[in-house]
Short mmCIF file of C-alpha atoms in Angstrom, two decimals:
data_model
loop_
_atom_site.label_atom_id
_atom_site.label_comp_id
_atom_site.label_asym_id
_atom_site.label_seq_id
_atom_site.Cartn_x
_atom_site.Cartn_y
_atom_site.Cartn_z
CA UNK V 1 187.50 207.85 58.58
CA UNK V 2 186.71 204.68 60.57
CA UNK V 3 184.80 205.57 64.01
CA UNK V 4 186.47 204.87 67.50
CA UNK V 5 185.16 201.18 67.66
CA UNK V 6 187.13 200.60 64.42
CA UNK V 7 183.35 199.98 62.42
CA UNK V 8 182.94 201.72 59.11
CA UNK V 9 181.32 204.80 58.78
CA UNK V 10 177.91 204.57 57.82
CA UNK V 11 178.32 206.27 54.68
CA UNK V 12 180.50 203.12 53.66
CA UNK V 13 178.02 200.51 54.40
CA UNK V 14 175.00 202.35 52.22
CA UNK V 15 174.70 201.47 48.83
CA UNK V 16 175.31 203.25 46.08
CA UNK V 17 172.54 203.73 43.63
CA UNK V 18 173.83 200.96 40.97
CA UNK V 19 174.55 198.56 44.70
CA UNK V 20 170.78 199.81 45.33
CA UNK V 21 169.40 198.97 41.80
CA UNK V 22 170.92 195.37 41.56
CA UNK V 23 169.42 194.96 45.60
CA UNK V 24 166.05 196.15 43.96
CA UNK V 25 166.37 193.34 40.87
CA UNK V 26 166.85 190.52 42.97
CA UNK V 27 163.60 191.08 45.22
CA UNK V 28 161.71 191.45 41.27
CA UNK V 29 163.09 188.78 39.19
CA UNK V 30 162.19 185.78 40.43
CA UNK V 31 160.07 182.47 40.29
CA UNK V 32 156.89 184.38 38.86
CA UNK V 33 158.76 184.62 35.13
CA UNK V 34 158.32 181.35 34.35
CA UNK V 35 154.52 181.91 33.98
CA UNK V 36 154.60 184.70 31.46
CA UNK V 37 154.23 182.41 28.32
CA UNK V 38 151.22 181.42 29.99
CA UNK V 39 150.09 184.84 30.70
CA UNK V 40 150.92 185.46 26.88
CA UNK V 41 148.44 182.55 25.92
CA UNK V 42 145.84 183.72 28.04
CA UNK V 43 145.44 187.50 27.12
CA UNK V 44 146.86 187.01 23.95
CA UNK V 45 150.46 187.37 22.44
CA UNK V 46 150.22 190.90 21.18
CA UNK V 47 147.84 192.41 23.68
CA UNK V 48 149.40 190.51 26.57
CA UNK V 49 153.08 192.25 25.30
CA UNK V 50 151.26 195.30 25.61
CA UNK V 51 149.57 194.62 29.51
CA UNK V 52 153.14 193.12 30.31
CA UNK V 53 154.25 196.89 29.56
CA UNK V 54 151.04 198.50 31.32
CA UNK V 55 151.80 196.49 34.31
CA UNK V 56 155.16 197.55 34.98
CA UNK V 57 154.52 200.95 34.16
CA UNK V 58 151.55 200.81 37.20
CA UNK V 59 154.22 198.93 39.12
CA UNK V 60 156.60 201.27 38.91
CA UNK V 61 154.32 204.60 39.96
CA UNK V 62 153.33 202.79 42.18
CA UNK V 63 156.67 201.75 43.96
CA UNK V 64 157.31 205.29 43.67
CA UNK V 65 154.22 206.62 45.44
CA UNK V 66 154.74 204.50 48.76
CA UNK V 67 158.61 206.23 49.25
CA UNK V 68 156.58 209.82 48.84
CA UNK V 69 153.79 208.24 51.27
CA UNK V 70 156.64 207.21 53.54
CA UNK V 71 157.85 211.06 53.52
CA UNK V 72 154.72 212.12 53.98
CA UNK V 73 153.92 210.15 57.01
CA UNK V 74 156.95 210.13 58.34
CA UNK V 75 157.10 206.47 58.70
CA UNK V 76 159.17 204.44 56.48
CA UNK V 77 157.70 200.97 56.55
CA UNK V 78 154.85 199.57 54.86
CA UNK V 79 153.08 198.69 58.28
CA UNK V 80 153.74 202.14 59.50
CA UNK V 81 152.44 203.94 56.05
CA UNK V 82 148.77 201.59 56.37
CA UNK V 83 148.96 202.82 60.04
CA UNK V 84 149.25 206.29 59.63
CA UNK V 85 146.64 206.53 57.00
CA UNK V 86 144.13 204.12 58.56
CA UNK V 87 144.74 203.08 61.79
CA UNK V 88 143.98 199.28 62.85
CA UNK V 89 142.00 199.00 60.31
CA UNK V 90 144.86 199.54 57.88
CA UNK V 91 147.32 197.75 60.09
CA UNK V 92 145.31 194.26 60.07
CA UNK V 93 144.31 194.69 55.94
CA UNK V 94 148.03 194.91 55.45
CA UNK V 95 148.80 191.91 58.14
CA UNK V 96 146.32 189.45 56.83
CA UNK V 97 147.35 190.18 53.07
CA UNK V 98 150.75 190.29 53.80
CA UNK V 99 150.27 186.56 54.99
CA UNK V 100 148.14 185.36 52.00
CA UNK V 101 151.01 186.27 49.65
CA UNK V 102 154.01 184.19 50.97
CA UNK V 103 151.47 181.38 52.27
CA UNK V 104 150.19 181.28 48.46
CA UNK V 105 153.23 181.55 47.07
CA UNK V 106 154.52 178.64 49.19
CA UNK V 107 151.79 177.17 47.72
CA UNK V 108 152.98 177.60 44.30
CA UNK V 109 156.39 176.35 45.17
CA UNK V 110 155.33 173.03 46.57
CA UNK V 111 152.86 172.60 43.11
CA UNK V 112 156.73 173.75 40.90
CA UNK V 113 159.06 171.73 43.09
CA UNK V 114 156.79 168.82 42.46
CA UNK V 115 156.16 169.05 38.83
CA UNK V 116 160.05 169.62 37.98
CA UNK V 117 162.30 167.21 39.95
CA UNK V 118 159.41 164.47 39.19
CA UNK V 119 160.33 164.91 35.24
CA UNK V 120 164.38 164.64 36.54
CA UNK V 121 163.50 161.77 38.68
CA UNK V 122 160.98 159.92 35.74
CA UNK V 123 164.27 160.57 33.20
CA UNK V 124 166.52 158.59 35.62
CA UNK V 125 164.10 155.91 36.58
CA UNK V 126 162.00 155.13 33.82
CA UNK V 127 160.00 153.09 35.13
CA UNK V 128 158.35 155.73 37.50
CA UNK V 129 156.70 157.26 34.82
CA UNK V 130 153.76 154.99 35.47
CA UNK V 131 152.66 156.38 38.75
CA UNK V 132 153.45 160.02 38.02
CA UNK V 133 150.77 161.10 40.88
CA UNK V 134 152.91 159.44 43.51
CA UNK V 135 156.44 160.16 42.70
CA UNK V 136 155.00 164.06 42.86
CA UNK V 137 153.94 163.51 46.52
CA UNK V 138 156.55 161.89 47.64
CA UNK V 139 158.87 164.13 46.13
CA UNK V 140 156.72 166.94 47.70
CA UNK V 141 157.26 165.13 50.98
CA UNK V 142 160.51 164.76 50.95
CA UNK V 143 161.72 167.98 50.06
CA UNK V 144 159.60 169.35 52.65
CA UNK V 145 160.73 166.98 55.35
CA UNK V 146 164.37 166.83 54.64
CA UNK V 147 164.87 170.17 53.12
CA UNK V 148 162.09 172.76 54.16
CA UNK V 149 161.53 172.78 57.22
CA UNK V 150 165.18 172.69 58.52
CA UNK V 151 165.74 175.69 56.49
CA UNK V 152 162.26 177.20 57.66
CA UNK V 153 163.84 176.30 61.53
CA UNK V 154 166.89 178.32 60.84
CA UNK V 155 166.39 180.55 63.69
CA UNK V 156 168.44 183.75 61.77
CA UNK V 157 166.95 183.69 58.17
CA UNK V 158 167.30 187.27 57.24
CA UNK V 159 171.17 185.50 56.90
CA UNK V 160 169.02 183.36 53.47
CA UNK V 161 168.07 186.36 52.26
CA UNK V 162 172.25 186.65 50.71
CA UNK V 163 170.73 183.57 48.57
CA UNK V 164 168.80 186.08 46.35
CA UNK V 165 171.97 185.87 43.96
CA UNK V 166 171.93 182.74 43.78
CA UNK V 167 168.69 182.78 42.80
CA UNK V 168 168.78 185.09 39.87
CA UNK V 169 171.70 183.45 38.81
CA UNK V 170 169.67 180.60 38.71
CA UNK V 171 166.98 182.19 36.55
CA UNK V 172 169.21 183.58 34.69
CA UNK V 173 171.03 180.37 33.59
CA UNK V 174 166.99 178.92 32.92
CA UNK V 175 166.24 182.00 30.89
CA UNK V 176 169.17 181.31 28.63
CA UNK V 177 168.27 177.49 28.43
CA UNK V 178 164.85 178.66 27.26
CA UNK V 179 166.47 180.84 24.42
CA UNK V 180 168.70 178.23 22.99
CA UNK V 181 165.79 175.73 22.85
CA UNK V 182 163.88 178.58 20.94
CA UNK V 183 166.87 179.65 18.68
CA UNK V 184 167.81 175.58 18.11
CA UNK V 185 164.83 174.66 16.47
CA UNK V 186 164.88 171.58 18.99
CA UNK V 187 160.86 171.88 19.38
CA UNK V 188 159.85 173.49 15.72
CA UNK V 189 157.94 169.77 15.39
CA UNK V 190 155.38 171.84 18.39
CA UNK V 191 151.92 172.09 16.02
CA UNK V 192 150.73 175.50 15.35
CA UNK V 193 147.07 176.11 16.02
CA UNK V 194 144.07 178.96 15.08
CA UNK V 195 145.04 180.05 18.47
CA UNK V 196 148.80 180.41 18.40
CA UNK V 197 149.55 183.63 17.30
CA UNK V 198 145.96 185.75 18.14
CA UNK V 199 146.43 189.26 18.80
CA UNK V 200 143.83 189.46 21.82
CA UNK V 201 142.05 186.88 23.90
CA UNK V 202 139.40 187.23 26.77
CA UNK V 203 140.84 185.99 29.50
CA UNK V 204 142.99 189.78 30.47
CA UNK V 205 142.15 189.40 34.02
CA UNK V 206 143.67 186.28 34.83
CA UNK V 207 146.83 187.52 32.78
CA UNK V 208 147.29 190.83 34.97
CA UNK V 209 147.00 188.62 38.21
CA UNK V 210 150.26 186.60 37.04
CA UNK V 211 151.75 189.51 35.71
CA UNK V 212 151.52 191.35 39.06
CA UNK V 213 152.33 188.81 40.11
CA UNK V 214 156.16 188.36 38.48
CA UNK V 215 156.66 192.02 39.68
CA UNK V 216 155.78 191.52 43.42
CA UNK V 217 158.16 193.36 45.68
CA UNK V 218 156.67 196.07 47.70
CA UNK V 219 157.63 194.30 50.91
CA UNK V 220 161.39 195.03 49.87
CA UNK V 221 160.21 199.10 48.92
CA UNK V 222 161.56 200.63 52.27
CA UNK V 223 164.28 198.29 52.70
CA UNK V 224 166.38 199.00 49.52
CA UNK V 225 165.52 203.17 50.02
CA UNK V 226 167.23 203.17 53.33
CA UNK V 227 170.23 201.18 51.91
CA UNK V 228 170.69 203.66 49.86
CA UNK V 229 173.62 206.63 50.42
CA UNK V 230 172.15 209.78 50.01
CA UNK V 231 168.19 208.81 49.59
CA UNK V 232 166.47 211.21 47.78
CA UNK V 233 163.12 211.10 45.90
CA UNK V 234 165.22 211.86 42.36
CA UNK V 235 167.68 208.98 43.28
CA UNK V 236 165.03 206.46 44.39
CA UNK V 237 162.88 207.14 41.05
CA UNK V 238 166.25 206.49 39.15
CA UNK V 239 166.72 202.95 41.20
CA UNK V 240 162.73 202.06 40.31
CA UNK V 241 162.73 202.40 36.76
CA UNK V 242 166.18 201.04 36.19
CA UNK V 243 165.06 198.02 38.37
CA UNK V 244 161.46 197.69 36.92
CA UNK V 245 162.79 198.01 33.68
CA UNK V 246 165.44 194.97 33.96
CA UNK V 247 162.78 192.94 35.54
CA UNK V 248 160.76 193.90 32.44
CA UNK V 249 163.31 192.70 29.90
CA UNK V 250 163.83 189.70 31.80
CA UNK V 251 159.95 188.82 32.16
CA UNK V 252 159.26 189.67 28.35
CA UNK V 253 162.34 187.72 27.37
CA UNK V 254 161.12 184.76 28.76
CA UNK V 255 157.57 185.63 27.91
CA UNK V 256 158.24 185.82 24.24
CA UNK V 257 160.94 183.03 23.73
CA UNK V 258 158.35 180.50 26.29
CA UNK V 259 155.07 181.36 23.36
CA UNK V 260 157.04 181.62 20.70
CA UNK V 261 158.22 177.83 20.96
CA UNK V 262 154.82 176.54 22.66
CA UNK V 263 152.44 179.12 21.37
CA UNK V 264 148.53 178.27 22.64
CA UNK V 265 150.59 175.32 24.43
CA UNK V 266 151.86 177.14 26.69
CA UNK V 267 151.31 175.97 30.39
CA UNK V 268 151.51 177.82 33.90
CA UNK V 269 154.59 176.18 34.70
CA UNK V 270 156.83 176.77 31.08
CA UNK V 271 159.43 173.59 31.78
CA UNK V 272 156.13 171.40 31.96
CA UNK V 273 156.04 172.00 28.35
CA UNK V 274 159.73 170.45 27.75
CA UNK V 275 159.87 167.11 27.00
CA UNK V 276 161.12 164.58 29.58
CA UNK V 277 163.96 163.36 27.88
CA UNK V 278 165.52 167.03 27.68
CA UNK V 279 168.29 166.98 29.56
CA UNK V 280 169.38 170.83 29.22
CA UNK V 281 165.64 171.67 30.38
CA UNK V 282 166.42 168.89 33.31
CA UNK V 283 169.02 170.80 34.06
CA UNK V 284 167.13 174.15 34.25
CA UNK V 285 164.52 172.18 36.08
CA UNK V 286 166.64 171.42 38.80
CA UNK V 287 168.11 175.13 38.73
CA UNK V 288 164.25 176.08 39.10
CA UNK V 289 163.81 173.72 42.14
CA UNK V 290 166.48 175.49 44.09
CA UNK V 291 165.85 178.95 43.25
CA UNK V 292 162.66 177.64 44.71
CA UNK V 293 164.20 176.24 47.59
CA UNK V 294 166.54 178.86 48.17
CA UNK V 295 163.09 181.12 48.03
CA UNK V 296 160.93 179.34 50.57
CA UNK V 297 162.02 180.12 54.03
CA UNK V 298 162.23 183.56 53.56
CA UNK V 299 158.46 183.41 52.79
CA UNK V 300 157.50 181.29 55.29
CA UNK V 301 159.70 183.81 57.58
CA UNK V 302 157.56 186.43 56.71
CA UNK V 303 154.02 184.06 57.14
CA UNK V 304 155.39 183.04 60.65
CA UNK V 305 156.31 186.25 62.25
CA UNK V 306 152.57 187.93 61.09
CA UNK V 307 150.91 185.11 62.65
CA UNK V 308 152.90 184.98 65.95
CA UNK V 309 152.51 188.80 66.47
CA UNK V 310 148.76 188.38 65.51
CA UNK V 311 148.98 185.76 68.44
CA UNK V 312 150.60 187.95 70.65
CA UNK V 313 148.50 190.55 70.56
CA UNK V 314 145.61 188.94 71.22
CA UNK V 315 146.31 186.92 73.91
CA UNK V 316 147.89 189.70 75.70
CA UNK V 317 145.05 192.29 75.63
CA UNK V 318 147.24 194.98 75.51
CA UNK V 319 146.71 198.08 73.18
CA UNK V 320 148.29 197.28 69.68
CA UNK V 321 151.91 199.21 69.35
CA UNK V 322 152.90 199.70 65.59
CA UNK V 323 156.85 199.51 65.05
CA UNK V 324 157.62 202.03 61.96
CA UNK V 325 160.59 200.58 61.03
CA UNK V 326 160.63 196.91 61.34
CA UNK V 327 160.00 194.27 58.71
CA UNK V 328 158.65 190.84 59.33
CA UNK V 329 161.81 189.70 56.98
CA UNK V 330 164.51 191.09 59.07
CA UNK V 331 163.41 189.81 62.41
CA UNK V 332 166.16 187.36 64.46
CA UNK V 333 163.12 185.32 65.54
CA UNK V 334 165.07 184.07 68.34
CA UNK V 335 162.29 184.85 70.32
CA UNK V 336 160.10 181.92 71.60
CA UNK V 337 161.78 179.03 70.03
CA UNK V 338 158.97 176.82 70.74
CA UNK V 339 156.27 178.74 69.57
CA UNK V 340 158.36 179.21 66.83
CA UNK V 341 158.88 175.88 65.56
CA UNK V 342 155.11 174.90 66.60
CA UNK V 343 153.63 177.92 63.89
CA UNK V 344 156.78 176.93 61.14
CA UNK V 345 155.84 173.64 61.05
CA UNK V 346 151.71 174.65 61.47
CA UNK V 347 152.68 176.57 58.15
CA UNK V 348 154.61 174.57 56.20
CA UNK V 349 152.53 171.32 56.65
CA UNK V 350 149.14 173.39 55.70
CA UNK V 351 150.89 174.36 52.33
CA UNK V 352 152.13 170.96 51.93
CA UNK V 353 148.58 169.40 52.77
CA UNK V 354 147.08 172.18 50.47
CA UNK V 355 149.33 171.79 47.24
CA UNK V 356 147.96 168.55 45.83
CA UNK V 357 144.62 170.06 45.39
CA UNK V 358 145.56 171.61 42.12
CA UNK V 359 148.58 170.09 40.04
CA UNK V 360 149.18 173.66 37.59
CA UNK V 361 150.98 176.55 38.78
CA UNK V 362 148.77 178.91 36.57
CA UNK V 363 145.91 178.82 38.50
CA UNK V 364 147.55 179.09 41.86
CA UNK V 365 149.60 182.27 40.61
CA UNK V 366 146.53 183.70 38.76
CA UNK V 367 144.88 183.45 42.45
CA UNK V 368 148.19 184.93 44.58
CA UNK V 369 147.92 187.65 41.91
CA UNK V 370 144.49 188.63 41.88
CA UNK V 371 143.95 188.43 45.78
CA UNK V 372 147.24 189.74 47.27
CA UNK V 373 149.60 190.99 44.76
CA UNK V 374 147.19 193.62 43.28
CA UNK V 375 145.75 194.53 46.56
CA UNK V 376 149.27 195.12 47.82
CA UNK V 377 151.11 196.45 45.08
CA UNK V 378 148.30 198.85 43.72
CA UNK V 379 145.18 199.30 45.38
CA UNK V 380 147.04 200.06 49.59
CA UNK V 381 149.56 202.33 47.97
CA UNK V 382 147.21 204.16 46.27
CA UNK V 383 144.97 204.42 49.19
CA UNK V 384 147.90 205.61 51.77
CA UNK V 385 148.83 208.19 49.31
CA UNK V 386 144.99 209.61 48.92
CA UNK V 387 144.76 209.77 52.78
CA UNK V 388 147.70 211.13 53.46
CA UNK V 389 148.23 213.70 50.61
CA UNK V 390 146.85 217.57 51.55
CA UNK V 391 145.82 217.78 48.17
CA UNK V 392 141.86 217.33 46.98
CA UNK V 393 140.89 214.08 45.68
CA UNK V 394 140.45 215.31 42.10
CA UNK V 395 143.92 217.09 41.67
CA UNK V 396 146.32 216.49 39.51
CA UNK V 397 148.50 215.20 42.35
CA UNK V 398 146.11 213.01 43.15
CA UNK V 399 144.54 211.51 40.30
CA UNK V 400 146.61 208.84 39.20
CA UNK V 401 146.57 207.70 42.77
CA UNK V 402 143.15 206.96 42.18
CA UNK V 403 143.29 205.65 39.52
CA UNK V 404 146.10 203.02 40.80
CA UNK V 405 143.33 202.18 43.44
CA UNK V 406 139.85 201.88 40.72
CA UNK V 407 142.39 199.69 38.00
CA UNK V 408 143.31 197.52 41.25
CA UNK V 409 140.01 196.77 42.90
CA UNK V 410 138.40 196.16 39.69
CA UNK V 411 141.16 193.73 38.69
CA UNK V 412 140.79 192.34 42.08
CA UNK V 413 136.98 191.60 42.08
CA UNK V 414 136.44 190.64 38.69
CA UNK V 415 139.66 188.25 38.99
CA UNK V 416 137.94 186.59 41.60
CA UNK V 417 135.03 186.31 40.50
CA UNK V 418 135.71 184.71 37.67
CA UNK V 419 138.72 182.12 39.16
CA UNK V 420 137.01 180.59 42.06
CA UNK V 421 134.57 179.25 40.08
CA UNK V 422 137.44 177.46 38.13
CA UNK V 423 140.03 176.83 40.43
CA UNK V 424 140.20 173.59 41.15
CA UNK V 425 139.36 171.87 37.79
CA UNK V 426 140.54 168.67 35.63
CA UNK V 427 143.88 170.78 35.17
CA UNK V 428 146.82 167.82 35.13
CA UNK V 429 150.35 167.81 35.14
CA UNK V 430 152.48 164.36 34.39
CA UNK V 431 151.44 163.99 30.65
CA UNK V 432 153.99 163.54 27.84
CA UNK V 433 153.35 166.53 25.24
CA UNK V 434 152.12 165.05 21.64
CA UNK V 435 155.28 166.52 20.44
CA UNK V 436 157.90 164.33 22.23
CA UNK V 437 158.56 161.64 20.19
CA UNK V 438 161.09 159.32 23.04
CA UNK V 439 159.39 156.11 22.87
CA UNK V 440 161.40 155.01 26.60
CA UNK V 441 159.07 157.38 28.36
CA UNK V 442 155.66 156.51 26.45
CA UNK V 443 155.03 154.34 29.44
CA UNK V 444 151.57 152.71 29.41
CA UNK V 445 150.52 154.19 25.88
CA UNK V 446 150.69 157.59 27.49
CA UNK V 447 152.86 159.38 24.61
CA UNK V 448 150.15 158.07 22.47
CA UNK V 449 146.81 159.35 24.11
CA UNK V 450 148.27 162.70 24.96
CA UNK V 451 149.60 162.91 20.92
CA UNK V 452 145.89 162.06 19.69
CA UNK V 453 144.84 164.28 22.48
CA UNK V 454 146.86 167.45 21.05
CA UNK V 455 145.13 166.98 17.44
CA UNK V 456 141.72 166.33 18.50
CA UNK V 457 141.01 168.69 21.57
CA UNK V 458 140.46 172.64 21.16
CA UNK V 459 144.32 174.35 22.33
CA UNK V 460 142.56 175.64 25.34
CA UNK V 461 141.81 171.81 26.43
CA UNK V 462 145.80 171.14 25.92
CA UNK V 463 147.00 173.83 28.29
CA UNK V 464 144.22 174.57 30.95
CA UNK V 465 142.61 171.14 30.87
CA UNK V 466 143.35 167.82 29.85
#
């Protein structure tokens, strides 16, 4: 029956669990799948298989554990769940990571959008191909001036957030692409190294970080359990692992079609590896750029509203007020239009500035990984859950919860320790692989060097470094 206002009841604007479960695979699948075939490389293929399955295993418990946190607290909201456990302290740990992560991942998306259309742009004006460095920044520029920030401006962007579809549709599409060129035999002529099939490799850490970071979407937890008609803990563990376990089958789809064709050529950014003259992979490359672009604002959303409540709060001096149900996503942010726009386009101009330091995605989403993806998907879950659980820290109840939070901050620490070191390298984008043979694009001997390049230098050298 409809209420007296003539609105639906509110049973009829829940979702059901299969509504909640396709909800739950949108905020998963997304940009972070096309860097599994590099994740692959680095671990390993087989032992990297086996961490992609560890990984969303973890993920899932550990979705699962902030719902039970949330009933334990009685606060459904991430920021509510860190401030019931811990306070300020928890509050601001959860603030200033939740900004890291969409300001990295904006990043990320400056350092894709950049690499792909420049290869679509290159294949339509030869010539271009000379001066690869520039036509990435000004496509960079562009896209942000034109495109970016007017979506970033939109003063209602939770309305964006109905783009998700498009957006896995979109991967989707790019996924198959990557299949056919796989099952075609269009790049068997890629050269096999000592490297390309190895079981195991060192470099694990680095490989969880990206992995983590593909299955990102904690921020989204509360949201999609309290969509859902009749919310239980039983029903909500039946939305997680269906969820987790598309996103899985999606991620090692791509992850084993992406190494199977490039092997230890693999690259962060898997269309890199496609040569420039492929116009099905131009086609998924543009897909890619606005899946990106659909992507973007929302983050930047998110970034903007942490930073002006930050602001807020301390320039009013007033005691700090925790709302348990809101979400930065979700806000109208009609608030302040001024300081709105003045922190958007403080935001988006510091990842634009920031994006040319490094031209490969792998190292920025090994970073986003390592320093805000683990931290927020395993190690403040885990912590919540120890606090707020009656049970002793060594019961069965609790265990796993600690271990969540020990595999996390090691992960975390080690991760770091060894990337900063290495972050900002000789890594290069805007090189023709050895294995693409179209003389139109071997501008300036360039096909040339990089093909004498791929049969002198160690695999590593191909895909990390130049």
């Amino acid at each position: 029956m409809k209420r007296e206002d003539g609105s639906k009841p509110v049973e009829q604007t829940l979702s059901s669990l299969p509504q909640a479960s396709f909800n739950y695979i949108n905020s998963i699948v997304g940009s972070g799948v096309i860097g599994i075939p590099y994740a692959l490389h680095r671990a390993g293929f087989g032992l990297g298989l086996f961490l992609l399955v560890i990984v969303a295993v973890i993920t899932d418990y550990s979705l699962i554990l902030m719902v039970r946190c949330g009933h334990l607290s009685g606060r459904f909201s991430y920021p509510g769940v860190m401030e019931a456990a811990y306070g300020k302290a928890g509050y601001y740990l959860l603030s200033l990571l939740q900004f890291m992560y969409p300001f990295l991942a904006m990043i990320s998306y400056n350092v894709v959008v950049g690499d792909t259309l420049s290869k679509v742009l290159v294949r339509l004006v030869p010539s271009w191909g000379s001066s690869m460095g520039g036509v990435r920044f000004g496509v960079v520029l562009v896209v942000t001036i034109f495109v970016v920030i007017p979506l970033c401006l939109y003063k209602n962007v939770s309305r964006l957030a109905k783009a998700s579809f498009l957006s896995l549709a979109c991967v989707v599409l790019i996924l198959l692409a990557v299949v056919y060129r796989l099952l075609s035999g269009d790049y068997a002529v890629v050269p096999d190294t000592p490297e390309s099939w190895r079981f195991a490799h060192t470099d694990l850490i680095p490989a969880v970080g990206i992995m983590a970071f593909a299955f990102m979407c904690h921020h989204n937890t509360f949201l999609v359990y309290q969509s859902m008609q009749d919310a239980t803990m039983e029903r909500w563990e039946k939305v997680t692992h269906i969820s987790v376990g598309f996103a899985w089958l999606v991620a090692a789809l791509f992850g084993i079609a992406g190494y199977c064709t490039f092997r230890a050529l693999s690259q962060g950014d898997l269309l890199e590896n496609y040569c420039w003259d492929d116009d099905l992979m131009n086609f998924a490359r543009v897909l890619f750029s606005v899946s990106i672009l659909l992507t973007f604002p929302i983050e930047c959303f998110v970034s903007r509203e942490i930073v002006r409540t930050q602001v807020r709060r301390f320039y009013s001096h007033e005691a700090v007020e925790y709302d348990t149900d809101a979400d930065p996503s979700h806000v109208t942010g009609e608030e302040d239009d001024r300081q709105s726009m003045i922190t958007t386009l403080v935001i988006v101009f510091a990842a634009f500035i920031i994006s040319p330091y490094t031209e490969c995605l792998g190292p920025v989403l090994e970073l986003n990984g390592l320093l805000a993806a683990i931290p927020l998907a395993y190690v403040l879950p885990g912590l919540a859950y120890i606090q707020l659980s009656p049970h002793s820290l060594f019961s069965q109840e609790k265990l796993p919860a600690a271990g969540l939070v020990l595999f996390g901050t090691i992960v975390t620490i080690s991760g770091a320790a060894i990337l900063m070191p290495n972050l900002i390298g000789d890594c290069r984008t805007g090189i023709i692989m050895g294995y693409c043979k179209d003389d139109e694009l071997a501008l300036n001997g360039t096909a040339s060097f990089v093909g004498m390049a791929a049969s002198t230098v160690a695999p590593n050298c191909v895909t990390d470094k130049v």
